[in-house]
Amino acid sequence: MTAIGDRVATGRWEHFPHDADIGVRGYGATPDEACEQATLAMMAAILDPETVRLEQTVDFALEAPCLDLLLVDWLNALIYEMAERRMVFGAFHVKIENDRLKGRALGEAVSRARHAPAVEVKGATYTELAFVEDRPGLWRAQCVIDV
Amino acid sequence: MDVSRFEKLSETAWRIAPFGGMRAPAIVYATEDLMTEMDDKVFDQVTNVAKLPGIVRASYAMPDAHWGYGFPIGGVAAFDADEGGVVSAGGVGFDVSCGVRTHLTHLTREQVVSVQQELADALFEHVPAGVGSEGEIALDEQGMNAMLLGGAQWAIERGFGRPEDLDRIEERGCASGADPAAVSEHARKRQRREMGTLGSGNHYLEVQEVAEIFDDEIAAAYGLVKGECVVTIHCGSCGLGHQIGTEYLREMVLSAPNYGIELPDRELACAPIKSELGQKYLGAMRAAINCALANREIIGHLARQVFVRFFAQEDLPLMFDVSHNTCKVERHAIDGETRQLFVHRKGATRAFGPGHDSLPEALRPYGQPVLIGGSMGAGSYVLAGVKTSEPQAFSSACHGAGRRMSRHAATRTWGGRQVVDDLRAQGIIIKSPSLRGVAEEAPGAYKDVRAVVDSAEAAGLARKVAFLKPLICVKG
């Protein structure tokens, strides 16, 4: 884990500061990878993703008019499923083609004792939203989540 | 924030003249110290709000303002439907009608301290809090619709509260114009098991001592007695409100071009009040307000059930319940003419002054109680609405201290166990399912609430009535 100012970078995801909430950011060689890493960053805002057992899978199929809205929709779909299924997730697979995203989340039922979740994510927001290729082969996916 | 970018109107009021698409000026109420401490994003956001169609008079920020979504947290703006005014899902936020209520007790500090640990344990046990917590109320489709229409009135009819509470809740516990049909299946599903739960983050239930009185007459009218204890609950509309915020924000972002609205920031997603989408959102948002009012009423009932186990005579009368994240239809005087406006308060409190006809008779001569949430250690305030707040900011005031440090910075600065132990040494018991959550909410992560409240009073937004010091805090 590397501290960068008010950020912590773990592998290819990091949190960036927001006054009240949390910025999540993922990097990757492809949009798929950057999206997966941003998702891990969101989970890490709630708990340590490594404590999550990958016992159940949930599949998603989403469509949005542009890449950054697709990111917000994906994160919000996960937030909804976590709330509705009382689950937490620890691993993700994302495949983005044009304006469509197919995703899979792996996780288990939330255990307040074992996971000790710190916050509930209310929603992924459009604040600081970006899903861009900073330079060839380096994609960045980010937004602020409301906790 | 650089104060040189503002025109100084007084020691606590700063103005930005319209520029670059602003349809009205922006005004921030704060001392120079608080202004300096504010994030630059507050400048961007308070000026962006002033670019929205139909804005009336000005875009305002309260002394606790900080970087929010579209609107600053601590942002206030009113829109006129007849002038193309908009309703903004971003201007209300994800936790629709998140707010605070305070119940009175006749217990002295000594009585509470004599059972402090047991009382804290019982409250933590009885009031569901934190991620993944579930209430005991299961709502079927009919029950959900009744709750969304009835708010706290529904809760009381179901036996979770007392009829006399309604006088002490905004809009008598029920927002009119709620439209359950505008609330999606997803939003309903998220709420099925969440009635009567605190939620997480900065939500809490606190037992507090009335430690200081600033205005004897108003304190007496509110029922506040120095040395006695109160119970304060801070929470909102749970999963239902969050889902409504998520869904309507998206719909408004995509629909804005169809309405000819150029959004300065996507989080300012909005729709004309007179449009189909605007009306649909208002119906859903009012249903979410009712969900929050019902939720706080149920949690108040749960707190009563716990207190009566320890103190048989205690019935915890409700002092007041007020929301922070809403859009409300109100009448305000604009250039000598009374107009109906849609007032957005995002992390700001309605603060009607003395004589306002919406206040219950017992409170009308004194102004509306304005409940300012504090952090676990710094304490909270009760303020009273004043008449000067109407022309200043559509009868609005601050809502809390406002964060001065990110959550991550807080966890790097403090450990949860350390915060719990430090507060225990100060006589405050913290109960929370998450030590990291406690660290993120450490009192030091917030601005000085006293400075914020003093600033609000000096700006004529509200007047100080009492200071409340925590003894027990159940964190969500």
Coordinates of C-alpha atoms in Angstrom, one line a residue:
Chain A
M1 CA 0.0 0.0 0.0
T2 CA 1.5 3.4 -1.0
A3 CA 0.4 6.7 0.4
I4 CA 0.2 9.5 -2.0
G5 CA -0.7 12.7 -0.2
D6 CA -4.3 12.2 1.0
R7 CA -4.7 9.1 -1.2
V8 CA -3.9 5.5 -0.8
A9 CA -3.0 3.5 -3.9
T10 CA -3.3 -0.3 -3.6
G11 CA -2.3 -2.0 -6.8
R12 CA -4.4 -0.3 -9.5
W13 CA -7.1 1.3 -7.5
E14 CA -7.1 4.2 -5.1
H15 CA -9.3 6.5 -3.1
F16 CA -9.1 10.3 -3.6
P17 CA -10.4 12.8 -1.1
H18 CA -13.8 14.5 -1.0
D19 CA -15.0 16.6 1.9
A20 CA -17.8 14.4 3.1
D21 CA -17.6 11.3 1.0
I22 CA -15.1 9.2 -0.9
G23 CA -13.6 9.3 -4.4
V24 CA -13.0 5.9 -6.1
R25 CA -10.6 5.5 -9.0
G26 CA -9.4 2.5 -11.0
Y27 CA -6.6 2.2 -13.6
G28 CA -6.2 -0.5 -16.2
A29 CA -4.8 -1.3 -19.6
T30 CA -8.4 -1.6 -20.9
P31 CA -11.7 0.0 -19.9
D32 CA -12.8 -3.4 -18.5
E33 CA -9.8 -3.5 -16.2
A34 CA -10.1 0.1 -15.1
C35 CA -13.8 -0.4 -14.3
E36 CA -13.1 -3.6 -12.3
Q37 CA -10.5 -1.7 -10.3
A38 CA -12.7 1.3 -9.6
T39 CA -15.3 -1.2 -8.4
L40 CA -12.8 -2.7 -6.0
A41 CA -12.1 0.8 -4.8
M42 CA -15.8 1.2 -4.0
M43 CA -15.9 -2.0 -2.1
A44 CA -12.8 -1.1 -0.2
A45 CA -14.6 2.1 1.0
I46 CA -17.0 -0.3 2.7
L47 CA -14.8 -3.1 3.9
D48 CA -11.6 -5.0 3.2
P49 CA -12.5 -6.9 -0.1
E50 CA -10.1 -9.7 0.9
T51 CA -12.4 -10.7 3.8
V52 CA -15.2 -11.5 1.3
R53 CA -15.7 -15.1 0.4
L54 CA -16.5 -15.6 -3.3
E55 CA -19.4 -18.0 -2.8
Q56 CA -22.2 -16.5 -4.9
T57 CA -22.3 -14.8 -8.3
V58 CA -24.6 -12.1 -9.6
D59 CA -24.7 -11.2 -13.3
F60 CA -25.4 -7.8 -14.8
A61 CA -26.2 -6.5 -18.2
L62 CA -26.3 -2.7 -18.6
E63 CA -26.6 -0.1 -21.3
A64 CA -25.8 3.6 -21.3
P65 CA -25.3 6.3 -23.9
C66 CA -21.7 6.9 -22.9
L67 CA -18.8 5.2 -21.1
D68 CA -18.8 7.4 -18.0
L69 CA -22.6 6.9 -17.5
L70 CA -22.0 3.2 -17.9
L71 CA -19.6 3.3 -15.0
V72 CA -22.1 5.1 -12.7
D73 CA -24.8 2.7 -13.8
W74 CA -22.6 -0.3 -13.0
L75 CA -21.6 1.0 -9.6
N76 CA -25.3 1.9 -8.8
A77 CA -26.4 -1.6 -9.9
L78 CA -24.0 -3.1 -7.5
I79 CA -25.1 -0.8 -4.7
Y80 CA -28.7 -1.9 -5.4
E81 CA -27.8 -5.6 -5.4
M82 CA -25.8 -5.3 -2.2
A83 CA -28.7 -3.6 -0.4
E84 CA -31.4 -5.8 -1.8
R85 CA -29.5 -9.1 -1.4
R86 CA -27.8 -8.1 1.8
M87 CA -24.5 -9.1 0.1
V88 CA -21.0 -7.8 -0.2
F89 CA -18.7 -8.5 -3.1
G90 CA -15.0 -9.1 -3.4
A91 CA -14.2 -9.7 -7.0
F92 CA -15.6 -8.5 -10.4
H93 CA -15.4 -9.3 -14.0
V94 CA -16.4 -6.6 -16.5
K95 CA -16.7 -6.7 -20.3
I96 CA -17.5 -3.5 -22.1
E97 CA -18.5 -3.4 -25.7
N98 CA -19.6 -0.1 -27.2
D99 CA -22.4 1.2 -24.9
R100 CA -23.0 -2.1 -23.2
L101 CA -21.5 -3.7 -20.1
K102 CA -21.7 -7.2 -19.0
G103 CA -20.6 -7.8 -15.5
R104 CA -20.2 -10.5 -12.8
A105 CA -19.8 -9.8 -9.1
L106 CA -18.7 -12.5 -6.7
G107 CA -19.4 -12.4 -3.0
E108 CA -21.4 -13.6 0.0
A109 CA -24.0 -12.6 2.5
V110 CA -22.8 -9.6 4.6
S111 CA -21.6 -10.6 8.1
R112 CA -21.5 -7.6 10.4
A113 CA -19.1 -9.5 12.7
R114 CA -16.6 -10.6 10.0
H115 CA -16.8 -7.8 7.5
A116 CA -17.4 -4.9 10.0
P117 CA -18.7 -2.7 7.1
A118 CA -17.8 0.9 7.9
V119 CA -20.3 2.7 5.7
E120 CA -23.2 2.1 3.4
V121 CA -22.9 3.6 -0.1
K122 CA -26.0 5.6 -0.9
G123 CA -25.1 6.1 -4.6
A124 CA -22.4 6.6 -7.2
T125 CA -22.5 10.2 -8.3
Y126 CA -21.5 12.2 -11.3
T127 CA -19.1 14.2 -9.2
E128 CA -15.5 14.0 -10.6
L129 CA -16.9 11.4 -13.0
A130 CA -14.4 10.4 -15.7
F131 CA -13.8 7.2 -17.7
V132 CA -11.0 8.1 -20.1
E133 CA -7.8 6.9 -21.7
D134 CA -5.1 9.1 -20.1
R135 CA -2.5 7.8 -22.5
P136 CA -2.4 4.8 -24.8
G137 CA -2.9 1.7 -22.7
L138 CA -3.8 3.5 -19.5
W139 CA -7.5 3.9 -18.7
R140 CA -8.8 5.7 -15.7
A141 CA -12.4 5.2 -14.3
Q142 CA -13.5 7.3 -11.3
C143 CA -16.2 9.1 -9.5
V144 CA -17.3 10.1 -6.0
I145 CA -19.5 7.8 -4.0
D146 CA -22.0 9.2 -1.5
V147 CA -21.6 7.4 1.8
Chain B
M1 CA -11.6 29.5 -0.3
D2 CA -10.2 32.8 -1.4
V3 CA -12.3 35.6 0.1
S4 CA -10.9 38.2 -2.3
R5 CA -13.2 36.7 -5.0
F6 CA -16.2 37.9 -3.0
E7 CA -17.7 41.3 -2.3
K8 CA -17.9 41.6 1.5
L9 CA -21.4 42.6 2.6
S10 CA -20.8 42.3 6.3
E11 CA -18.6 40.3 8.7
T12 CA -20.7 37.2 7.9
A13 CA -22.1 37.7 4.4
W14 CA -20.1 37.5 1.1
R15 CA -21.5 38.1 -2.4
I16 CA -20.5 37.0 -5.9
A17 CA -22.0 39.2 -8.6
P18 CA -23.4 37.3 -11.6
F19 CA -20.9 36.2 -14.2
G20 CA -20.6 33.6 -16.9
G21 CA -24.2 32.4 -17.2
M22 CA -25.3 33.1 -13.6
R23 CA -28.9 34.3 -13.5
A24 CA -28.6 35.6 -10.0
P25 CA -25.9 36.4 -7.5
A26 CA -24.5 33.9 -5.0
I27 CA -24.2 34.7 -1.3
V28 CA -22.2 32.8 1.3
Y29 CA -22.9 33.4 5.1
A30 CA -19.9 32.8 7.2
T31 CA -17.1 34.5 9.1
E32 CA -13.8 35.1 7.2
D33 CA -12.2 32.2 9.1
L34 CA -14.9 29.8 8.0
M35 CA -14.7 31.1 4.5
T36 CA -11.0 30.6 4.4
E37 CA -11.5 27.0 5.6
M38 CA -14.1 26.2 2.9
D39 CA -13.2 24.2 -0.1
D40 CA -12.8 26.1 -3.4
K41 CA -15.5 23.8 -4.8
V42 CA -18.1 25.7 -2.7
F43 CA -17.4 28.7 -4.9
D44 CA -17.9 26.7 -8.1
Q45 CA -21.0 25.0 -6.8
V46 CA -22.8 28.0 -5.3
T47 CA -22.2 29.9 -8.6
N48 CA -23.3 26.9 -10.7
V49 CA -26.6 26.7 -8.8
A50 CA -27.2 30.4 -9.8
K51 CA -27.1 29.3 -13.5
L52 CA -30.2 27.2 -13.2
P53 CA -33.4 28.4 -14.8
G54 CA -36.0 30.2 -12.7
I55 CA -33.8 30.8 -9.8
V56 CA -35.1 33.6 -7.5
R57 CA -33.1 36.2 -5.6
A58 CA -29.8 34.4 -5.2
S59 CA -28.0 31.1 -4.6
Y60 CA -27.0 30.7 -1.0
A61 CA -24.5 28.8 1.1
M62 CA -24.7 28.4 4.9
P63 CA -21.8 28.7 7.3
D64 CA -21.3 24.9 7.3
A65 CA -21.0 24.7 3.5
H66 CA -18.7 22.2 1.9
W67 CA -18.2 20.4 -1.3
G68 CA -21.3 18.5 -2.2
Y69 CA -22.9 17.1 -5.4
G70 CA -24.0 19.9 -7.7
F71 CA -25.3 22.0 -4.8
P72 CA -22.8 22.6 -2.0
I73 CA -23.8 20.8 1.2
G74 CA -25.3 23.8 3.0
G75 CA -26.8 25.1 -0.2
V76 CA -30.2 26.9 -0.5
A77 CA -31.9 28.0 -3.7
A78 CA -35.5 28.7 -4.6
F79 CA -37.2 28.4 -8.0
D80 CA -40.4 29.9 -9.5
A81 CA -42.4 27.4 -11.6
D82 CA -44.0 30.3 -13.5
E83 CA -40.6 31.6 -14.6
G84 CA -39.4 28.3 -16.0
G85 CA -38.0 27.2 -12.6
V86 CA -36.7 23.7 -12.0
V87 CA -36.7 21.0 -9.4
S88 CA -33.3 19.4 -9.0
A89 CA -32.7 15.8 -7.8
G90 CA -29.1 16.8 -7.2
G91 CA -30.4 19.8 -5.2
V92 CA -32.1 17.4 -2.8
G93 CA -29.5 14.7 -2.7
F94 CA -29.5 10.9 -2.2
D95 CA -30.7 10.9 1.4
V96 CA -34.0 12.6 0.8
S97 CA -35.3 14.3 4.0
C98 CA -32.3 13.2 6.1
G99 CA -32.9 15.2 9.3
V100 CA -32.9 15.4 13.0
R101 CA -35.5 15.0 15.8
T102 CA -35.0 15.7 19.5
H103 CA -37.1 14.2 22.3
L104 CA -37.2 15.7 25.8
T105 CA -36.7 13.8 29.0
H106 CA -37.1 14.9 32.6
L107 CA -34.0 13.0 33.5
T108 CA -31.0 14.6 35.1
R109 CA -27.5 13.9 33.9
E110 CA -26.9 12.0 37.1
Q111 CA -29.9 9.7 36.5
V112 CA -28.6 8.9 33.0
V113 CA -25.0 8.5 34.2
S114 CA -26.1 6.0 36.9
V115 CA -27.2 3.6 34.1
Q116 CA -25.1 4.9 31.3
Q117 CA -23.5 1.7 30.1
E118 CA -26.6 -0.4 30.4
L119 CA -28.7 2.2 28.6
A120 CA -26.1 2.5 25.8
D121 CA -26.1 -1.3 25.4
A122 CA -29.9 -1.5 25.3
L123 CA -30.2 1.3 22.8
F124 CA -27.6 -0.3 20.6
E125 CA -29.4 -3.6 20.9
H126 CA -32.9 -2.3 20.2
V127 CA -32.3 0.3 17.5
P128 CA -31.0 -1.3 14.3
A129 CA -27.9 0.6 13.1
G130 CA -25.1 0.1 10.6
V131 CA -24.8 -1.6 7.2
G132 CA -26.9 -4.7 6.8
S133 CA -29.1 -3.9 9.8
E134 CA -32.8 -4.8 9.4
G135 CA -35.9 -3.5 11.1
E136 CA -38.7 -5.7 12.3
I137 CA -41.4 -4.1 10.2
A138 CA -42.1 -5.9 7.0
L139 CA -44.0 -3.9 4.4
D140 CA -46.2 -5.5 1.7
E141 CA -47.2 -3.5 -1.3
Q142 CA -50.3 -2.0 0.4
G143 CA -48.3 -1.2 3.5
M144 CA -45.5 0.4 1.4
N145 CA -48.0 2.7 -0.4
A146 CA -49.7 3.6 2.9
M147 CA -46.3 4.5 4.4
L148 CA -45.3 6.6 1.4
L149 CA -48.5 8.5 1.5
G150 CA -48.8 8.9 5.3
G151 CA -45.3 9.4 6.7
A152 CA -45.2 9.8 10.5
Q153 CA -49.0 9.7 10.5
W154 CA -48.8 6.2 9.1
A155 CA -46.3 5.2 11.7
I156 CA -48.5 6.5 14.5
E157 CA -51.6 4.7 13.1
R158 CA -49.5 1.5 13.2
G159 CA -48.7 2.1 16.9
F160 CA -45.1 3.4 16.4
G161 CA -45.5 6.8 18.0
R162 CA -48.0 9.1 19.5
P163 CA -50.6 11.4 17.9
E164 CA -49.3 14.4 19.9
D165 CA -45.9 14.0 18.1
L166 CA -47.4 15.2 14.8
D167 CA -47.7 18.8 16.0
R168 CA -43.9 18.8 16.4
I169 CA -42.9 17.5 13.0
E170 CA -42.6 19.6 9.8
E171 CA -45.8 19.4 7.8
R172 CA -47.4 17.5 10.7
G173 CA -45.4 14.4 9.7
C174 CA -46.8 14.1 6.2
A175 CA -45.7 15.7 3.0
S176 CA -48.7 16.3 0.8
G177 CA -48.5 15.5 -2.9
A178 CA -46.6 12.2 -2.5
D179 CA -47.0 9.9 -5.4
P180 CA -46.2 6.3 -4.6
A181 CA -46.7 5.4 -8.3
A182 CA -43.6 7.5 -9.0
V183 CA -41.5 5.3 -6.7
S184 CA -39.9 2.4 -8.6
E185 CA -39.9 -1.3 -7.7
H186 CA -36.2 -1.1 -7.0
A187 CA -36.7 1.7 -4.5
R188 CA -39.5 -0.2 -2.8
K189 CA -37.4 -3.4 -2.6
R190 CA -34.5 -1.5 -1.0
Q191 CA -36.9 -0.3 1.7
R192 CA -38.7 -3.5 2.5
R193 CA -36.6 -4.4 5.6
E194 CA -35.2 -1.0 6.4
M195 CA -38.1 0.8 8.3
G196 CA -36.9 1.8 11.7
T197 CA -33.2 1.6 11.0
L198 CA -30.6 4.3 11.6
G199 CA -28.5 3.7 8.5
S200 CA -24.8 4.4 8.6
G201 CA -22.1 7.1 8.1
N202 CA -23.0 10.2 10.1
H203 CA -26.4 9.0 11.3
Y204 CA -26.8 8.5 15.0
L205 CA -28.9 8.3 18.1
E206 CA -27.6 10.4 21.0
V207 CA -28.5 10.9 24.6
Q208 CA -27.4 14.4 25.4
E209 CA -27.3 16.7 28.4
V210 CA -28.6 20.2 28.0
A211 CA -25.3 21.8 29.0
E212 CA -25.9 25.4 28.3
I213 CA -28.9 27.7 27.7
F214 CA -28.5 30.9 25.7
D215 CA -32.1 32.1 25.6
D216 CA -34.1 31.3 28.8
E217 CA -37.5 32.2 27.4
I218 CA -37.2 30.2 24.2
A219 CA -35.6 27.3 25.9
A220 CA -38.5 27.2 28.4
A221 CA -41.0 27.3 25.6
Y222 CA -39.2 24.4 23.8
G223 CA -39.0 22.4 27.1
L224 CA -35.3 22.5 27.5
V225 CA -33.9 22.6 31.0
K226 CA -30.3 23.0 31.9
G227 CA -28.9 19.7 33.4
E228 CA -31.7 17.6 32.0
C229 CA -31.2 15.1 29.1
V230 CA -32.6 14.8 25.6
V231 CA -32.5 12.1 22.9
T232 CA -31.6 13.2 19.4
I233 CA -32.0 11.0 16.3
H234 CA -30.3 11.8 13.0
C235 CA -31.3 9.7 10.0
G236 CA -33.1 9.7 6.7
S237 CA -35.1 7.9 4.1
C238 CA -32.8 4.8 3.9
G239 CA -32.5 2.7 0.7
L240 CA -35.8 4.1 -0.7
G241 CA -34.5 7.7 -0.8
H242 CA -31.1 6.7 -2.1
Q243 CA -32.6 4.8 -5.0
I244 CA -35.0 7.6 -5.9
G245 CA -32.0 10.0 -5.9
T246 CA -30.1 7.6 -8.1
E247 CA -32.8 7.0 -10.6
Y248 CA -34.1 10.5 -11.0
L249 CA -30.7 12.0 -11.3
R250 CA -30.0 9.7 -14.2
E251 CA -33.3 10.5 -15.9
M252 CA -32.8 14.2 -15.4
V253 CA -29.3 14.1 -16.8
L254 CA -30.5 12.4 -19.9
S255 CA -33.6 14.6 -20.3
A256 CA -32.0 18.0 -19.7
P257 CA -31.3 18.7 -23.4
N258 CA -34.9 17.9 -24.3
Y259 CA -35.9 20.7 -21.9
G260 CA -33.3 23.0 -23.4
I261 CA -31.4 23.0 -20.1
E262 CA -27.7 23.3 -20.2
L263 CA -26.3 21.7 -17.0
P264 CA -23.2 23.4 -15.6
D265 CA -22.6 20.2 -13.7
R266 CA -24.3 16.8 -14.2
E267 CA -25.1 16.6 -10.5
L268 CA -27.3 19.7 -11.0
A269 CA -29.6 17.4 -13.0
C270 CA -33.0 19.0 -13.0
A271 CA -36.3 19.3 -14.8
P272 CA -38.8 22.1 -15.2
I273 CA -41.2 22.1 -12.3
K274 CA -44.1 22.2 -14.8
S275 CA -42.8 19.2 -16.8
E276 CA -44.0 15.7 -16.5
L277 CA -40.6 14.6 -15.2
G278 CA -40.5 17.4 -12.7
Q279 CA -43.9 16.5 -11.3
K280 CA -43.0 12.8 -11.2
Y281 CA -39.8 13.6 -9.3
L282 CA -41.7 15.8 -6.8
G283 CA -44.2 13.0 -6.2
A284 CA -41.4 10.5 -5.6
M285 CA -39.4 12.9 -3.5
R286 CA -42.4 13.7 -1.3
A287 CA -42.9 9.9 -0.9
A288 CA -39.3 9.7 0.2
I289 CA -39.8 12.6 2.7
N290 CA -42.7 10.6 4.2
C291 CA -40.5 7.5 4.4
A292 CA -37.9 9.5 6.4
L293 CA -40.6 11.0 8.6
A294 CA -42.0 7.5 9.3
N295 CA -38.5 6.2 9.9
R296 CA -37.6 8.8 12.5
E297 CA -41.0 8.4 14.2
I298 CA -40.4 4.6 14.5
I299 CA -36.9 5.1 15.8
G300 CA -38.3 7.6 18.4
H301 CA -40.8 4.9 19.4
L302 CA -37.9 2.3 19.8
A303 CA -36.0 4.8 21.9
R304 CA -39.1 5.3 24.1
Q305 CA -39.4 1.5 24.6
V306 CA -35.8 1.4 25.8
F307 CA -36.1 4.4 28.2
V308 CA -39.2 3.1 29.9
R309 CA -37.4 -0.1 30.9
F310 CA -35.0 2.1 32.9
F311 CA -37.2 5.0 33.9
A312 CA -40.9 3.9 34.1
Q313 CA -42.3 7.4 34.0
E314 CA -40.3 8.7 31.0
D315 CA -42.4 9.2 27.8
L316 CA -39.9 11.2 25.8
P317 CA -42.2 14.0 24.4
L318 CA -41.0 15.1 21.0
M319 CA -39.6 18.6 20.9
F320 CA -39.2 18.9 17.1
D321 CA -38.3 17.0 13.9
V322 CA -36.9 18.8 11.0
S323 CA -35.3 17.7 7.7
H324 CA -32.1 18.8 5.9
N325 CA -32.4 17.5 2.4
T326 CA -35.7 18.6 0.8
C327 CA -37.5 20.7 -1.8
K328 CA -40.5 22.3 -0.3
V329 CA -43.2 24.6 -1.7
E330 CA -43.3 27.7 0.4
R331 CA -44.5 31.3 0.1
H332 CA -41.9 34.0 0.4
A333 CA -41.9 37.8 -0.1
I334 CA -40.0 38.8 -3.2
D335 CA -39.8 42.6 -3.8
G336 CA -43.0 43.1 -1.8
E337 CA -44.9 40.4 -3.6
T338 CA -45.7 37.0 -2.0
R339 CA -44.7 34.2 -4.4
Q340 CA -45.0 30.4 -4.2
L341 CA -41.5 29.0 -4.6
F342 CA -39.8 25.6 -4.6
V343 CA -37.1 26.0 -2.0
H344 CA -34.3 23.5 -2.2
R345 CA -32.3 22.9 1.0
K346 CA -29.4 20.6 0.6
G347 CA -27.7 20.1 4.0
A348 CA -29.6 23.1 5.3
T349 CA -32.4 23.5 7.8
R350 CA -35.7 25.2 7.4
A351 CA -35.8 28.0 10.0
F352 CA -39.2 29.7 10.1
G353 CA -39.3 32.8 12.4
P354 CA -41.8 33.8 15.1
G355 CA -45.4 34.1 13.9
H356 CA -45.1 31.7 11.0
D357 CA -48.5 30.1 10.5
S358 CA -47.1 26.7 9.8
L359 CA -45.7 26.4 13.3
P360 CA -47.7 24.8 16.1
E361 CA -49.3 27.3 18.5
A362 CA -47.0 26.5 21.4
L363 CA -43.9 27.3 19.3
R364 CA -45.3 30.1 17.1
P365 CA -44.3 33.1 19.2
Y366 CA -40.7 31.8 19.5
G367 CA -39.8 30.6 16.0
Q368 CA -39.1 27.1 14.8
P369 CA -36.6 24.9 16.5
V370 CA -33.5 24.4 14.3
L371 CA -31.6 21.3 15.3
I372 CA -27.9 21.4 14.5
G373 CA -26.3 18.0 14.6
G374 CA -22.9 17.8 16.1
S375 CA -20.2 15.1 16.0
M376 CA -19.9 12.4 18.7
G377 CA -17.9 14.5 21.0
A378 CA -18.3 18.2 20.0
G379 CA -22.0 18.5 20.9
S380 CA -25.1 19.8 19.2
Y381 CA -27.1 23.0 19.2
V382 CA -30.7 24.0 19.3
L383 CA -31.4 27.2 17.6
A384 CA -34.6 29.1 16.9
G385 CA -35.7 30.6 13.6
V386 CA -35.7 34.4 13.3
K387 CA -37.6 36.7 11.0
T388 CA -34.4 38.1 9.4
S389 CA -33.7 34.6 8.0
E390 CA -36.6 35.0 5.5
P391 CA -35.1 37.8 3.5
Q392 CA -31.5 36.5 4.0
A393 CA -32.0 32.9 2.8
F394 CA -35.7 31.9 2.5
S395 CA -35.8 31.1 6.2
S396 CA -32.9 28.7 6.2
A397 CA -30.0 28.0 8.5
C398 CA -27.0 25.6 8.7
H399 CA -27.5 21.9 9.6
G400 CA -24.3 20.8 11.3
A401 CA -20.6 21.5 11.7
G402 CA -19.7 20.4 8.2
R403 CA -16.7 18.2 7.5
R404 CA -13.2 19.7 7.4
M405 CA -11.3 16.5 6.7
S406 CA -11.9 13.6 4.3
R407 CA -12.9 10.2 5.6
H408 CA -9.6 8.8 4.5
A409 CA -7.6 11.5 6.2
A410 CA -9.6 10.9 9.4
T411 CA -8.7 7.2 9.4
R412 CA -5.1 8.1 8.9
T413 CA -5.3 10.5 11.8
W414 CA -7.2 8.4 14.3
G415 CA -8.0 4.8 15.1
G416 CA -11.6 3.9 16.0
R417 CA -10.6 2.3 19.3
Q418 CA -8.6 5.4 20.2
V419 CA -11.7 7.6 19.4
V420 CA -13.9 5.4 21.5
D421 CA -11.5 5.4 24.5
D422 CA -10.8 9.1 24.3
L423 CA -14.5 9.9 24.3
R424 CA -15.1 7.5 27.2
A425 CA -12.5 9.4 29.2
Q426 CA -14.7 12.4 28.5
G427 CA -17.8 10.6 29.8
I428 CA -19.2 9.7 26.4
I429 CA -20.1 6.1 25.5
I430 CA -19.9 5.3 21.8
K431 CA -21.6 2.2 20.4
S432 CA -21.1 1.3 16.8
P433 CA -20.9 -1.8 14.6
S434 CA -17.7 -0.5 12.9
L435 CA -14.6 1.0 14.5
R436 CA -13.5 2.2 11.1
G437 CA -16.8 4.0 10.8
V438 CA -16.1 5.7 14.2
A439 CA -12.6 6.8 13.0
E440 CA -14.1 8.3 9.9
E441 CA -16.6 10.2 12.0
A442 CA -14.1 11.4 14.6
P443 CA -15.0 14.7 16.1
G444 CA -11.8 16.3 14.8
A445 CA -12.9 15.5 11.3
Y446 CA -15.5 18.2 11.6
K447 CA -15.3 22.0 11.7
D448 CA -15.8 23.8 15.0
V449 CA -19.6 23.6 15.4
R450 CA -19.5 26.5 17.8
A451 CA -17.9 28.7 15.2
V452 CA -20.5 27.6 12.6
V453 CA -23.4 28.3 14.9
D454 CA -22.1 31.6 16.1
S455 CA -21.7 32.6 12.4
A456 CA -25.3 31.6 11.6
E457 CA -26.5 33.7 14.5
A458 CA -24.4 36.7 13.6
A459 CA -25.7 36.4 10.0
G460 CA -29.3 36.6 11.2
L461 CA -30.2 33.1 10.1
A462 CA -31.2 31.7 13.5
R463 CA -30.5 32.4 17.2
K464 CA -28.8 30.2 19.7
V465 CA -31.1 28.6 22.3
A466 CA -29.1 25.7 23.9
F467 CA -26.0 23.5 23.6
L468 CA -26.3 19.8 24.0
K469 CA -23.4 17.6 25.2
P470 CA -23.4 13.9 24.3
L471 CA -23.4 11.2 27.0
I472 CA -24.3 8.2 24.7
C473 CA -23.9 7.9 21.0
V474 CA -25.2 5.0 18.9
K475 CA -23.5 5.4 15.5
G476 CA -25.0 3.9 12.4

